[in-house]
Every structure is written in C-alpha cells, then in structure tokens.
Coordinates of N, CA and C in Angstrom, one line a residue:
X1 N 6.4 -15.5 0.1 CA 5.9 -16.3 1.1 C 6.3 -15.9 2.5
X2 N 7.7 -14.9 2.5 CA 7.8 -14.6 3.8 C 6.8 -13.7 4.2
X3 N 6.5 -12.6 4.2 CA 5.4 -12.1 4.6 C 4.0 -12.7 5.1
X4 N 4.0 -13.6 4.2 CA 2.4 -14.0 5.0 C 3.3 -15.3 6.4
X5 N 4.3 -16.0 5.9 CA 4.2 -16.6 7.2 C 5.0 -15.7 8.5
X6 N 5.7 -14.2 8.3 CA 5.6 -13.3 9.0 C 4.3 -13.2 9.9
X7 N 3.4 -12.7 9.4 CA 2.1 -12.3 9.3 C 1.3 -13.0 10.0
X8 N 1.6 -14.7 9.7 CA 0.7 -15.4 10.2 C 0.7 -16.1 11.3
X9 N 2.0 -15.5 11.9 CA 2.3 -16.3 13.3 C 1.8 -15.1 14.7
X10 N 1.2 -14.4 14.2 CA 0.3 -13.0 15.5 C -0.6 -12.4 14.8
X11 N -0.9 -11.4 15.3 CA -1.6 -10.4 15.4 C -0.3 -9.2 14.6
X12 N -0.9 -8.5 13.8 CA 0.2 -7.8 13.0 C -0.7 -6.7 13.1
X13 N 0.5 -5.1 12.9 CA 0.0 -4.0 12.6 C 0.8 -3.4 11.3
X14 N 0.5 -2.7 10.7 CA 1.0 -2.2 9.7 C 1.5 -0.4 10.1
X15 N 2.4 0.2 9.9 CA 3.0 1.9 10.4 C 3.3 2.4 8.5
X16 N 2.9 3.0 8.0 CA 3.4 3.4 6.8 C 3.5 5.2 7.3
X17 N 5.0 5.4 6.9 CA 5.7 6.5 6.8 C 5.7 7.3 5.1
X18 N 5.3 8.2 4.9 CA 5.3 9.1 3.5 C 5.6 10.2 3.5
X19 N 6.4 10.4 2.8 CA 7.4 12.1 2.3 C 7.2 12.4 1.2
X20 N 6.8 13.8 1.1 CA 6.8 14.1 -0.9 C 8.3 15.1 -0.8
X21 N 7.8 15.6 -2.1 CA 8.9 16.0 -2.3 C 9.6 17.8 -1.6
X22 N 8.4 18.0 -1.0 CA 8.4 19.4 -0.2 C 9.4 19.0 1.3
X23 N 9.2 17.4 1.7 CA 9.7 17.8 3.0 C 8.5 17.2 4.3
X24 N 7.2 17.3 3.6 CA 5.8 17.1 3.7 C 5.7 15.8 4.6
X25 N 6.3 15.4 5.8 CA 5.6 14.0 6.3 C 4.6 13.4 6.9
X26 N 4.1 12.2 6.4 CA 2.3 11.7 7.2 C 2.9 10.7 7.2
X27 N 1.8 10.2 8.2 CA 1.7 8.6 8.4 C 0.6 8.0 8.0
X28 N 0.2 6.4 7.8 CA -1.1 5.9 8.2 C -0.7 4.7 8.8
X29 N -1.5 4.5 9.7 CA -1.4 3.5 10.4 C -3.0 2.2 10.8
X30 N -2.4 0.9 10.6 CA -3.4 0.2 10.6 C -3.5 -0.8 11.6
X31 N -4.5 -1.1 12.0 CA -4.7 -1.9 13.6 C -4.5 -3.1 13.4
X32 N -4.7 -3.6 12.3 CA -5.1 -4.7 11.3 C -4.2 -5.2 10.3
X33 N -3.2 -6.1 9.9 CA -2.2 -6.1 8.3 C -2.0 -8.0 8.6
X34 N -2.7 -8.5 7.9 CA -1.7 -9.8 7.1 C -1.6 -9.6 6.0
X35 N -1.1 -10.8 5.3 CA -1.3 -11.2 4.1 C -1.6 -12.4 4.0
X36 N -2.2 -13.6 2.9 CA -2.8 -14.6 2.6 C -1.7 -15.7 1.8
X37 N -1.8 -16.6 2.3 CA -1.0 -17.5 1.6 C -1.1 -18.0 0.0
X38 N 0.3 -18.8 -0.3 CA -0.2 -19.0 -1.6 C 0.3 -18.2 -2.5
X39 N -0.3 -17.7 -3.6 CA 0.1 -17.1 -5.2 C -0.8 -16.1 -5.2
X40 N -1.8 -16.1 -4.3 CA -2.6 -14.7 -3.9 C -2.4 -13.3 -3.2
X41 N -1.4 -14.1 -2.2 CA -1.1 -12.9 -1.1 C -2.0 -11.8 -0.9
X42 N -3.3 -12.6 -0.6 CA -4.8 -11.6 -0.3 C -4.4 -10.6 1.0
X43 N -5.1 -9.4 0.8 CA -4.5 -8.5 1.7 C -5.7 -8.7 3.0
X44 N -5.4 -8.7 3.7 CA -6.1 -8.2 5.2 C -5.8 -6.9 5.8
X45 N -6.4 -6.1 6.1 CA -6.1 -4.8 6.8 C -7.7 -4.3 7.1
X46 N -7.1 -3.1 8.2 CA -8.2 -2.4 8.5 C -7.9 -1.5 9.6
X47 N -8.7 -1.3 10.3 CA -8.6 0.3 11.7 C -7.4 1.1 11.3
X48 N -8.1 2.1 10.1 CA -6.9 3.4 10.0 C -6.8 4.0 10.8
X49 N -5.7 4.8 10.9 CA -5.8 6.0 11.5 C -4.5 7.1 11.2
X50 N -4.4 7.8 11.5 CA -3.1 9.1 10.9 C -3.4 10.0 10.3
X51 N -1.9 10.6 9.1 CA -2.2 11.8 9.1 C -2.4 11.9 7.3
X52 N -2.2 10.9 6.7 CA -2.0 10.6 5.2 C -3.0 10.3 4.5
X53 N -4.2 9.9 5.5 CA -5.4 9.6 4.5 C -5.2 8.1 4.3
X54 N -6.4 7.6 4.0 CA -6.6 6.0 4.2 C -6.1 5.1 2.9
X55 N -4.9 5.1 2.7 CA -4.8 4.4 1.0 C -4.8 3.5 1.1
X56 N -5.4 2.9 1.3 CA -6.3 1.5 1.5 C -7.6 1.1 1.0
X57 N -7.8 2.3 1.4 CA -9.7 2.4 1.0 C -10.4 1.9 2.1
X58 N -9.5 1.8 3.3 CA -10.8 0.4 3.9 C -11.8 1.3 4.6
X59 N -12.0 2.7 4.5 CA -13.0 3.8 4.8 C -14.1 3.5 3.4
X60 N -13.9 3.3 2.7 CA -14.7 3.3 1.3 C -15.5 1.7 1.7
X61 N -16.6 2.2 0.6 CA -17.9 0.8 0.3 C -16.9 -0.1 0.0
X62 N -17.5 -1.4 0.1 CA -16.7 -2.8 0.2 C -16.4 -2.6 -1.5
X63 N -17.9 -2.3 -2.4 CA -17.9 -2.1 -3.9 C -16.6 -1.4 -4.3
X64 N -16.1 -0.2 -3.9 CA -15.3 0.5 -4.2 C -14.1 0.2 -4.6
X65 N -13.8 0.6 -5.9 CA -12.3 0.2 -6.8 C -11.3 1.0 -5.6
X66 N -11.3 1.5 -5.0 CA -10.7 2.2 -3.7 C -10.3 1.2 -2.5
X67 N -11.6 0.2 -2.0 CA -11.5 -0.7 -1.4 C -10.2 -2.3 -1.3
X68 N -9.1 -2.2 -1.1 CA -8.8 -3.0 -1.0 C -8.6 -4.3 0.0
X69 N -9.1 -4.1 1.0 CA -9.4 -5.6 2.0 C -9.4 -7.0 1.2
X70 N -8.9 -7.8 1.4 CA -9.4 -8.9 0.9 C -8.5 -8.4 -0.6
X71 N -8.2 -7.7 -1.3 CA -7.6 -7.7 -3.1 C -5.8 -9.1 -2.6
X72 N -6.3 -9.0 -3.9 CA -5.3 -10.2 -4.2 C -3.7 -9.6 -5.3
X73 N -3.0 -9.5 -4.6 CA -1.6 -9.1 -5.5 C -1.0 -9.5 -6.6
X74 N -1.1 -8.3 -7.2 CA -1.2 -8.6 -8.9 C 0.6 -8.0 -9.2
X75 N 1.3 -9.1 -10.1 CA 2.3 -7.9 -11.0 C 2.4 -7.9 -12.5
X76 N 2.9 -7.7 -12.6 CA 2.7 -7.5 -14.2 C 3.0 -8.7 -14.8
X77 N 3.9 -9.9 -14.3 CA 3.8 -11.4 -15.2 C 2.4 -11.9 -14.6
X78 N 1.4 -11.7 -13.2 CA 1.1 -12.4 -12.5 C -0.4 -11.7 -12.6
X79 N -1.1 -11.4 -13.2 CA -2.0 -10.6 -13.4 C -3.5 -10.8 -12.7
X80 N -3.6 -10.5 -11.4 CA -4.8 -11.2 -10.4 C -6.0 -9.7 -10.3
X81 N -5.8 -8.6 -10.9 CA -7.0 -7.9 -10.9 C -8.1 -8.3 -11.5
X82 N -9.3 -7.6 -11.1 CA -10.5 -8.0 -11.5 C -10.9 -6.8 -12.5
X83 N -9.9 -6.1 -13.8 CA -9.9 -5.0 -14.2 C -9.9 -5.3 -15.7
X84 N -11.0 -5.5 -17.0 CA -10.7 -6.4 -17.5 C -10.0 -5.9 -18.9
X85 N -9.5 -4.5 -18.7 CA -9.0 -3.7 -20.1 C -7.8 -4.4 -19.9
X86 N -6.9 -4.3 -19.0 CA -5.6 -4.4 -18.7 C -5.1 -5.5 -17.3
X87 N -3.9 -5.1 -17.5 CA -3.0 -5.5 -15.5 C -3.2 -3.7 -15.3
X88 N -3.6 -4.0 -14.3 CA -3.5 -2.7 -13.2 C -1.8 -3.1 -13.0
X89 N -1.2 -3.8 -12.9 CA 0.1 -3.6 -12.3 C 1.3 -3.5 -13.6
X90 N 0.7 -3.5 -14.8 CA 1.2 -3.6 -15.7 C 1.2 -1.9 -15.9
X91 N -0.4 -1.3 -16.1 CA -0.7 -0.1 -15.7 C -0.2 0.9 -15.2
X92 N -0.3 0.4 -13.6 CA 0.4 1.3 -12.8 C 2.1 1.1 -12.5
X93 N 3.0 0.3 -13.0 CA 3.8 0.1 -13.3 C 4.5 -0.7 -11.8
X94 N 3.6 -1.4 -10.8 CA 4.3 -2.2 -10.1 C 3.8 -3.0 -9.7
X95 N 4.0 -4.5 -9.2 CA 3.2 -5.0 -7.9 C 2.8 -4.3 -6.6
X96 N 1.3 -4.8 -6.5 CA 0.4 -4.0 -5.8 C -0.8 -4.7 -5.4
X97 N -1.5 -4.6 -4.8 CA -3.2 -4.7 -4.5 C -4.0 -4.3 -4.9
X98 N -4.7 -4.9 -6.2 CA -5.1 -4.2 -6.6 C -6.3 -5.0 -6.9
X99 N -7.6 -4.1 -7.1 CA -9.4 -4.4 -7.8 C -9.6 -4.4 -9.5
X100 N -10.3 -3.4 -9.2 CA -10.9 -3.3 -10.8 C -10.5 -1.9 -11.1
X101 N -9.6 -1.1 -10.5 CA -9.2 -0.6 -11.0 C -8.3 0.6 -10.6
X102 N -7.3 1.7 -10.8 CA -6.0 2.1 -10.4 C -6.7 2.7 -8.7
X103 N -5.9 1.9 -7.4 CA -6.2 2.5 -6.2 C -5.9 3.4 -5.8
X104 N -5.9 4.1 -4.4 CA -5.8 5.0 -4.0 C -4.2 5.0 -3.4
X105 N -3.3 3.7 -3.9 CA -2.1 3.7 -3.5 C -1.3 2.9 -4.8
X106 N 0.0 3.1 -4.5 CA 1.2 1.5 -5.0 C 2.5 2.3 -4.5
X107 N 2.9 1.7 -3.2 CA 4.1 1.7 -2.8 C 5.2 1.5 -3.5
X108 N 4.8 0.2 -4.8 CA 6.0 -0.7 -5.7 C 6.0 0.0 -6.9
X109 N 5.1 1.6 -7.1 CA 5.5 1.8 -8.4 C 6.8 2.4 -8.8
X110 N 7.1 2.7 -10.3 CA 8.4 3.4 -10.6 C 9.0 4.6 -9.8
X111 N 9.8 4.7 -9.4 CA 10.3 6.2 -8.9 C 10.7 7.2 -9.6
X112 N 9.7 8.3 -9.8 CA 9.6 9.7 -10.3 C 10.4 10.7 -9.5
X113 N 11.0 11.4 -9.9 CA 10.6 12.8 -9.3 C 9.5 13.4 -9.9
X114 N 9.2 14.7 -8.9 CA 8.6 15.5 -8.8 C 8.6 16.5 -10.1
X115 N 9.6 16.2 -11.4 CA 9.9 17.2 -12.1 C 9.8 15.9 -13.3
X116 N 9.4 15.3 -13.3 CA 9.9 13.6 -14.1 C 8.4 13.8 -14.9
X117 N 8.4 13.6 -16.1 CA 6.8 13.7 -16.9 C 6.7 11.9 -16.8
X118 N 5.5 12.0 -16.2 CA 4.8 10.6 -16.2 C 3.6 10.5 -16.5
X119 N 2.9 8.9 -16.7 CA 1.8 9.1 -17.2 C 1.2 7.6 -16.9
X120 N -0.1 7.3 -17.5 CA -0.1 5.9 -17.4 C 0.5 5.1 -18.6
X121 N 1.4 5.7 -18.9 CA 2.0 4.8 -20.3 C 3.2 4.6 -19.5
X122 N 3.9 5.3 -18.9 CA 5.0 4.7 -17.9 C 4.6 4.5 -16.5
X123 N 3.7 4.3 -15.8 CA 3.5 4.1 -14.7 C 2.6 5.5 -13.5
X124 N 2.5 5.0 -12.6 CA 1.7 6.0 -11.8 C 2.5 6.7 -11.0
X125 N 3.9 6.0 -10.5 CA 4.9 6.2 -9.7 C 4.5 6.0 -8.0
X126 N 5.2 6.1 -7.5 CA 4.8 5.9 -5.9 C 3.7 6.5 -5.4
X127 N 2.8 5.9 -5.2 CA 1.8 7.0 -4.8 C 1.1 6.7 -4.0
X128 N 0.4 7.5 -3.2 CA -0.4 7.2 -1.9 C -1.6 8.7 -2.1
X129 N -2.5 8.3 -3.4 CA -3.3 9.3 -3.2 C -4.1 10.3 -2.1
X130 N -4.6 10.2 -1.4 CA -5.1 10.6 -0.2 C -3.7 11.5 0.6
X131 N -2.8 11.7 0.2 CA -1.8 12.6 0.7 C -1.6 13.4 0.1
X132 N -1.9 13.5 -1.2 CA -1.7 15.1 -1.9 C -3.7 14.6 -2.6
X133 N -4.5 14.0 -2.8 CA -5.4 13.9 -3.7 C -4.9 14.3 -4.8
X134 N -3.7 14.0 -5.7 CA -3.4 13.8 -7.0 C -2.8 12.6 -7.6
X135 N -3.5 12.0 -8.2 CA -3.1 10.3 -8.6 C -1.8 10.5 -9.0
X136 N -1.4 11.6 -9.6 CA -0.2 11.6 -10.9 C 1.5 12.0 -9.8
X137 N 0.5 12.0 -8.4 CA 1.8 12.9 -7.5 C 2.8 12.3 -7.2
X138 N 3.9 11.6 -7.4 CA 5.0 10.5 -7.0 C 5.4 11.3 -5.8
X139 N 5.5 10.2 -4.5 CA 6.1 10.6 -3.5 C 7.7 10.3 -3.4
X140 N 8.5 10.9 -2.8 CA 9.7 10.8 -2.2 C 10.5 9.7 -2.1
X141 N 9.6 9.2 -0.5 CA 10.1 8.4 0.4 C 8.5 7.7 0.5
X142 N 9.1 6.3 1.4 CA 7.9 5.6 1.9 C 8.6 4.7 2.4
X143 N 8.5 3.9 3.8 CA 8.7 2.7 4.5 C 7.4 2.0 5.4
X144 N 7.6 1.2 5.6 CA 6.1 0.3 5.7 C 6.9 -0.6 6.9
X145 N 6.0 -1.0 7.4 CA 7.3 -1.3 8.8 C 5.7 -2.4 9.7
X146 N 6.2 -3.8 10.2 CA 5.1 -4.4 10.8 C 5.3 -4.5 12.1
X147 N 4.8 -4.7 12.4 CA 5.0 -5.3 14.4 C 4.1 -6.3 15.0
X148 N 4.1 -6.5 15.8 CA 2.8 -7.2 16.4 C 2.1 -6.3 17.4
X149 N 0.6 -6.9 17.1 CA -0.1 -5.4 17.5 C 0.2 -5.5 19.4
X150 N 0.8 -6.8 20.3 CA 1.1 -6.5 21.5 C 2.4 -6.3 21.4
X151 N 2.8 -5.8 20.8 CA 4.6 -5.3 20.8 C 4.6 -4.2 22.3
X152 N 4.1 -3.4 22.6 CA 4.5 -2.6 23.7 C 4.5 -3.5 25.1
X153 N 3.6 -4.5 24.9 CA 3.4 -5.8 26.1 C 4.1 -6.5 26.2
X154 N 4.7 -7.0 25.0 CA 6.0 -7.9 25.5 C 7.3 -7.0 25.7
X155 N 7.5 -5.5 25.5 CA 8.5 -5.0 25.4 C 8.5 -4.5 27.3
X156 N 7.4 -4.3 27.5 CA 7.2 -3.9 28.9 C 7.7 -5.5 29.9
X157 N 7.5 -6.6 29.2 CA 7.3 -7.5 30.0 C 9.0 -8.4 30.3
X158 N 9.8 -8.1 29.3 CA 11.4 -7.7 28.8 C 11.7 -7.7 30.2
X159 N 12.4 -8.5 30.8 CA 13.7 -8.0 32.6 C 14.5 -8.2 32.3

C-alpha cells in the first residue's frame, strides 16, 4: 500500500538503472509511473525513453503479452495474471506485472549469476529483456528510483 499512496499524492516518474554482468549500463526512463490501490496494485506507466529498451512494453500493441499498462501484480500466493497454464510469478520466480504471459521484464526475480544454470523451472532471474534481447539473461544490478515528475521545479524554487 505504500507505493500507491506514494504514487498517489503527484504526478510520479519512474528512472530504472540496469547493469549486467560485463559492466554494461542503461537506463529506462518513464514520464508516467503509479500504481493502483487495493490487492491489484494496477500498473500505470508510459513515455519511455533511454538506453535499455522499453521493458514495459508500453511501445507494443495494447493486445501484446509485452504490454503491461494497466497489468495487475501477481506473486506467487496472489496469482492476478490472465495466463491460464500457470502463475507467471510462480513461473518466473517473483512478484511482478504481469499479462498472459512471461514479459519483457521482472525486477523481483531470483538472483542469478551469469554462470548460474537457470531455467523456467527455477525462475527467469532479473531480467529486463530489451537490454540484452535474451529472456534467459539475469542482470547484475537494478534500482528503480520515483520522483515527482516537477521535482526540478520545486528544487529550483528551494531559498
């Protein structure tokens, strides 16, 4: 519940920081981040931009298991995908945002290394596809970081 009533009191931006295991860092950045009240914690987001590629999907068709806008946060006791084999979060081994089926991200999965055999029997691991385009790639590092999108305006406005 903290995050959405974070969230809910401005205009929020979202900054997501990623490192793999080379050293390799990108960003994505979004104009757009709440979350939704409740037992849903529906995602809001949108205007990408950076250097990591959109793991969001919000570049993809609304149809698109890619697309998360609006997905509702699933974990593995709490099972809110619309995916009907399994939990996607059971799946990909964390709480996450998820559709109908494994996205183009999960911040909350297991932590791999780079040398670690994984699979979907243990999880996807951290991942932010669109930064290597390999689902199976577990990243490093990752921090996610909010602000309010007039943060430079009130910081200017500061005597």
């Amino acid at each position: 519940d903290n995050i959405h009533r974070i969230t809910a009191q401005n205009s929020y931006e979202l900054y997501i920081e990623l490192e793999d295991w080379d050293g390799n860092v990108k960003y994505a950045k979004y104009s757009t981040f709440a979350v939704g009240p409740g037992s849903y914690y529906t995602l809001s987001i949108g205007g990408y931009s950076g250097t990591a590629g959109d793991g969001f999907g919000t570049d993809q068709p609304t149809t698109s298991y890619a697309y998360l806008n609006g997905a509702k946060f699933s974990t593995r006791m709490f099972d809110q995908d619309t995916w009907s084999s399994r939990s996607l979060a059971e799946n990909d081994g964390g709480g996450w945002w998820y559709k109908d089926s494994s996205p183009y991200s999960n911040l909350n999965g297991p932590y791999f290394r780079d040398t670690d055999g994984h699979s979907s029997n243990n999880g996807m691991g951290v991942k932010w596809y669109t930064f290597t385009n390999d689902f199976y790639y577990p990243l490093k590092e990752t921090k996610m970081m909010i602000r309010p999108t007039d943060f430079i305006t009130r910081v200017a406005n500061i005597k």
